[in-house]
Amino acid sequence: MSRTLDEVFAAIARLPGDDGEKLRLRDRARRYHRACGCALGGAFLIIAILASVSGLALADPFRWRWVAIGIAGVVCAGFLGKAIGIGWARARLGLMHRLLVRRIAT
Protein backbone atom coordinates (compact mmCIF):
# COMPACT_ATOMS: atom_id res chain seq x y z
CA MET A 1 0.00 0.00 0.00
CA SER A 2 1.04 3.57 -0.43
CA ARG A 3 1.95 5.93 2.35
CA THR A 4 -1.04 8.17 1.62
CA LEU A 5 -3.46 5.26 1.80
CA ASP A 6 -1.92 4.15 5.10
CA GLU A 7 -2.33 7.68 6.47
CA VAL A 8 -5.95 7.80 5.30
CA PHE A 9 -6.67 4.46 6.99
CA ALA A 10 -5.05 5.71 10.20
CA ALA A 11 -7.16 8.88 10.08
CA ILE A 12 -10.30 6.84 9.48
CA ALA A 13 -9.48 4.65 12.49
CA ARG A 14 -9.25 7.75 14.72
CA LEU A 15 -12.63 9.06 13.57
CA PRO A 16 -15.49 8.97 16.03
CA GLY A 17 -18.55 7.34 14.62
CA ASP A 18 -20.05 4.07 13.55
CA ASP A 19 -18.29 1.29 11.72
CA GLY A 20 -20.56 1.59 8.68
CA GLU A 21 -19.31 5.08 7.90
CA LYS A 22 -15.70 4.03 8.44
CA LEU A 23 -16.18 1.07 6.10
CA ARG A 24 -17.61 3.33 3.37
CA LEU A 25 -14.68 5.72 3.77
CA ARG A 26 -12.16 2.85 3.55
CA ASP A 27 -13.86 1.52 0.41
CA ARG A 28 -13.76 4.97 -1.20
CA ALA A 29 -10.08 5.38 -0.30
CA ARG A 30 -9.27 1.95 -1.81
CA ARG A 31 -11.17 2.88 -4.98
CA TYR A 32 -9.18 6.10 -5.31
CA HIS A 33 -5.93 4.23 -4.67
CA ARG A 34 -6.66 1.52 -7.26
CA ALA A 35 -7.97 3.89 -9.96
CA CYS A 36 -6.52 3.07 -13.36
CA GLY A 37 -7.89 6.00 -15.34
CA CYS A 38 -9.62 3.76 -17.88
CA ALA A 39 -12.93 5.62 -17.88
CA LEU A 40 -11.39 9.00 -18.61
CA GLY A 41 -8.90 7.43 -21.03
CA GLY A 42 -11.79 5.84 -22.91
CA ALA A 43 -13.66 9.13 -23.07
CA PHE A 44 -10.59 10.91 -24.43
CA LEU A 45 -10.10 8.08 -26.92
CA ILE A 46 -13.66 8.29 -28.25
CA ILE A 47 -13.47 12.07 -28.61
CA ALA A 48 -10.11 11.78 -30.39
CA ILE A 49 -11.44 9.12 -32.77
CA LEU A 50 -14.46 11.26 -33.63
CA ALA A 51 -12.25 14.31 -34.15
CA SER A 52 -9.83 12.36 -36.35
CA VAL A 53 -12.56 10.84 -38.50
CA SER A 54 -14.30 14.18 -38.96
CA GLY A 55 -10.97 15.85 -39.72
CA LEU A 56 -10.19 13.25 -42.37
CA ALA A 57 -13.68 13.60 -43.86
CA LEU A 58 -13.32 17.37 -44.09
CA ALA A 59 -9.76 17.37 -45.42
CA ASP A 60 -9.86 18.85 -48.91
CA PRO A 61 -6.80 17.20 -50.40
CA PHE A 62 -6.61 13.72 -48.83
CA ARG A 63 -3.11 12.86 -47.65
CA TRP A 64 -1.99 9.64 -46.05
CA ARG A 65 0.08 11.54 -43.51
CA TRP A 66 -3.16 12.85 -42.00
CA VAL A 67 -4.14 9.25 -41.26
CA ALA A 68 -0.84 8.68 -39.44
CA ILE A 69 -1.21 11.94 -37.53
CA GLY A 70 -4.78 10.99 -36.59
CA ILE A 71 -3.69 7.57 -35.29
CA ALA A 72 -0.88 9.13 -33.27
CA GLY A 73 -3.31 11.71 -31.87
CA VAL A 74 -5.78 9.02 -30.85
CA VAL A 75 -3.09 7.02 -29.04
CA CYS A 76 -1.74 10.12 -27.29
CA ALA A 77 -5.24 11.18 -26.27
CA GLY A 78 -5.86 7.76 -24.70
CA PHE A 79 -2.64 7.94 -22.69
CA LEU A 80 -3.35 11.53 -21.68
CA GLY A 81 -6.83 10.61 -20.47
CA LYS A 82 -5.44 7.70 -18.44
CA ALA A 83 -2.80 9.92 -16.87
CA ILE A 84 -5.35 12.59 -15.99
CA GLY A 85 -7.69 9.96 -14.52
CA ILE A 86 -4.94 8.51 -12.32
CA GLY A 87 -3.80 11.97 -11.25
CA TRP A 88 -7.37 12.98 -10.45
CA ALA A 89 -7.84 9.90 -8.25
CA ARG A 90 -4.58 10.55 -6.40
CA ALA A 91 -5.57 14.17 -5.84
CA ARG A 92 -8.93 13.04 -4.45
CA LEU A 93 -7.17 10.61 -2.10
CA GLY A 94 -4.92 13.42 -0.86
CA LEU A 95 -7.90 15.72 -0.43
CA MET A 96 -9.74 12.99 1.44
CA HIS A 97 -6.77 12.66 3.81
CA ARG A 98 -6.65 16.40 4.39
CA LEU A 99 -10.39 16.58 5.11
CA LEU A 100 -10.21 13.62 7.51
CA VAL A 101 -7.35 15.22 9.44
CA ARG A 102 -9.36 18.44 9.75
CA ARG A 103 -12.40 16.47 10.86
CA ILE A 104 -10.39 14.72 13.58
CA ALA A 105 -8.94 18.02 14.83
CA THR A 106 -12.38 19.51 15.44
CSV table of C-alpha atoms in Angstrom, one decimal:
chain,number,residue,atom,x,y,z
A,1,MET,CA,0.0,0.0,0.0
A,2,SER,CA,1.0,3.6,-0.4
A,3,ARG,CA,1.9,5.9,2.3
A,4,THR,CA,-1.0,8.2,1.6
A,5,LEU,CA,-3.5,5.3,1.8
A,6,ASP,CA,-1.9,4.1,5.1
A,7,GLU,CA,-2.3,7.7,6.5
A,8,VAL,CA,-5.9,7.8,5.3
A,9,PHE,CA,-6.7,4.5,7.0
A,10,ALA,CA,-5.0,5.7,10.2
A,11,ALA,CA,-7.2,8.9,10.1
A,12,ILE,CA,-10.3,6.8,9.5
A,13,ALA,CA,-9.5,4.6,12.5
A,14,ARG,CA,-9.2,7.8,14.7
A,15,LEU,CA,-12.6,9.1,13.6
A,16,PRO,CA,-15.5,9.0,16.0
A,17,GLY,CA,-18.6,7.3,14.6
A,18,ASP,CA,-20.1,4.1,13.6
A,19,ASP,CA,-18.3,1.3,11.7
A,20,GLY,CA,-20.6,1.6,8.7
A,21,GLU,CA,-19.3,5.1,7.9
A,22,LYS,CA,-15.7,4.0,8.4
A,23,LEU,CA,-16.2,1.1,6.1
A,24,ARG,CA,-17.6,3.3,3.4
A,25,LEU,CA,-14.7,5.7,3.8
A,26,ARG,CA,-12.2,2.8,3.6
A,27,ASP,CA,-13.9,1.5,0.4
A,28,ARG,CA,-13.8,5.0,-1.2
A,29,ALA,CA,-10.1,5.4,-0.3
A,30,ARG,CA,-9.3,2.0,-1.8
A,31,ARG,CA,-11.2,2.9,-5.0
A,32,TYR,CA,-9.2,6.1,-5.3
A,33,HIS,CA,-5.9,4.2,-4.7
A,34,ARG,CA,-6.7,1.5,-7.3
A,35,ALA,CA,-8.0,3.9,-10.0
A,36,CYS,CA,-6.5,3.1,-13.4
A,37,GLY,CA,-7.9,6.0,-15.3
A,38,CYS,CA,-9.6,3.8,-17.9
A,39,ALA,CA,-12.9,5.6,-17.9
A,40,LEU,CA,-11.4,9.0,-18.6
A,41,GLY,CA,-8.9,7.4,-21.0
A,42,GLY,CA,-11.8,5.8,-22.9
A,43,ALA,CA,-13.7,9.1,-23.1
A,44,PHE,CA,-10.6,10.9,-24.4
A,45,LEU,CA,-10.1,8.1,-26.9
A,46,ILE,CA,-13.7,8.3,-28.3
A,47,ILE,CA,-13.5,12.1,-28.6
A,48,ALA,CA,-10.1,11.8,-30.4
A,49,ILE,CA,-11.4,9.1,-32.8
A,50,LEU,CA,-14.5,11.3,-33.6
A,51,ALA,CA,-12.3,14.3,-34.2
A,52,SER,CA,-9.8,12.4,-36.4
A,53,VAL,CA,-12.6,10.8,-38.5
A,54,SER,CA,-14.3,14.2,-39.0
A,55,GLY,CA,-11.0,15.8,-39.7
A,56,LEU,CA,-10.2,13.3,-42.4
A,57,ALA,CA,-13.7,13.6,-43.9
A,58,LEU,CA,-13.3,17.4,-44.1
A,59,ALA,CA,-9.8,17.4,-45.4
A,60,ASP,CA,-9.9,18.9,-48.9
A,61,PRO,CA,-6.8,17.2,-50.4
A,62,PHE,CA,-6.6,13.7,-48.8
A,63,ARG,CA,-3.1,12.9,-47.7
A,64,TRP,CA,-2.0,9.6,-46.0
A,65,ARG,CA,0.1,11.5,-43.5
A,66,TRP,CA,-3.2,12.8,-42.0
A,67,VAL,CA,-4.1,9.3,-41.3
A,68,ALA,CA,-0.8,8.7,-39.4
A,69,ILE,CA,-1.2,11.9,-37.5
A,70,GLY,CA,-4.8,11.0,-36.6
A,71,ILE,CA,-3.7,7.6,-35.3
A,72,ALA,CA,-0.9,9.1,-33.3
A,73,GLY,CA,-3.3,11.7,-31.9
A,74,VAL,CA,-5.8,9.0,-30.8
A,75,VAL,CA,-3.1,7.0,-29.0
A,76,CYS,CA,-1.7,10.1,-27.3
A,77,ALA,CA,-5.2,11.2,-26.3
A,78,GLY,CA,-5.9,7.8,-24.7
A,79,PHE,CA,-2.6,7.9,-22.7
A,80,LEU,CA,-3.3,11.5,-21.7
A,81,GLY,CA,-6.8,10.6,-20.5
A,82,LYS,CA,-5.4,7.7,-18.4
A,83,ALA,CA,-2.8,9.9,-16.9
A,84,ILE,CA,-5.3,12.6,-16.0
A,85,GLY,CA,-7.7,10.0,-14.5
A,86,ILE,CA,-4.9,8.5,-12.3
A,87,GLY,CA,-3.8,12.0,-11.2
A,88,TRP,CA,-7.4,13.0,-10.4
A,89,ALA,CA,-7.8,9.9,-8.2
A,90,ARG,CA,-4.6,10.5,-6.4
A,91,ALA,CA,-5.6,14.2,-5.8
A,92,ARG,CA,-8.9,13.0,-4.5
A,93,LEU,CA,-7.2,10.6,-2.1
A,94,GLY,CA,-4.9,13.4,-0.9
A,95,LEU,CA,-7.9,15.7,-0.4
A,96,MET,CA,-9.7,13.0,1.4
A,97,HIS,CA,-6.8,12.7,3.8
A,98,ARG,CA,-6.7,16.4,4.4
A,99,LEU,CA,-10.4,16.6,5.1
A,100,LEU,CA,-10.2,13.6,7.5
A,101,VAL,CA,-7.4,15.2,9.4
A,102,ARG,CA,-9.4,18.4,9.7
A,103,ARG,CA,-12.4,16.5,10.9
A,104,ILE,CA,-10.4,14.7,13.6
A,105,ALA,CA,-8.9,18.0,14.8
A,106,THR,CA,-12.4,19.5,15.4
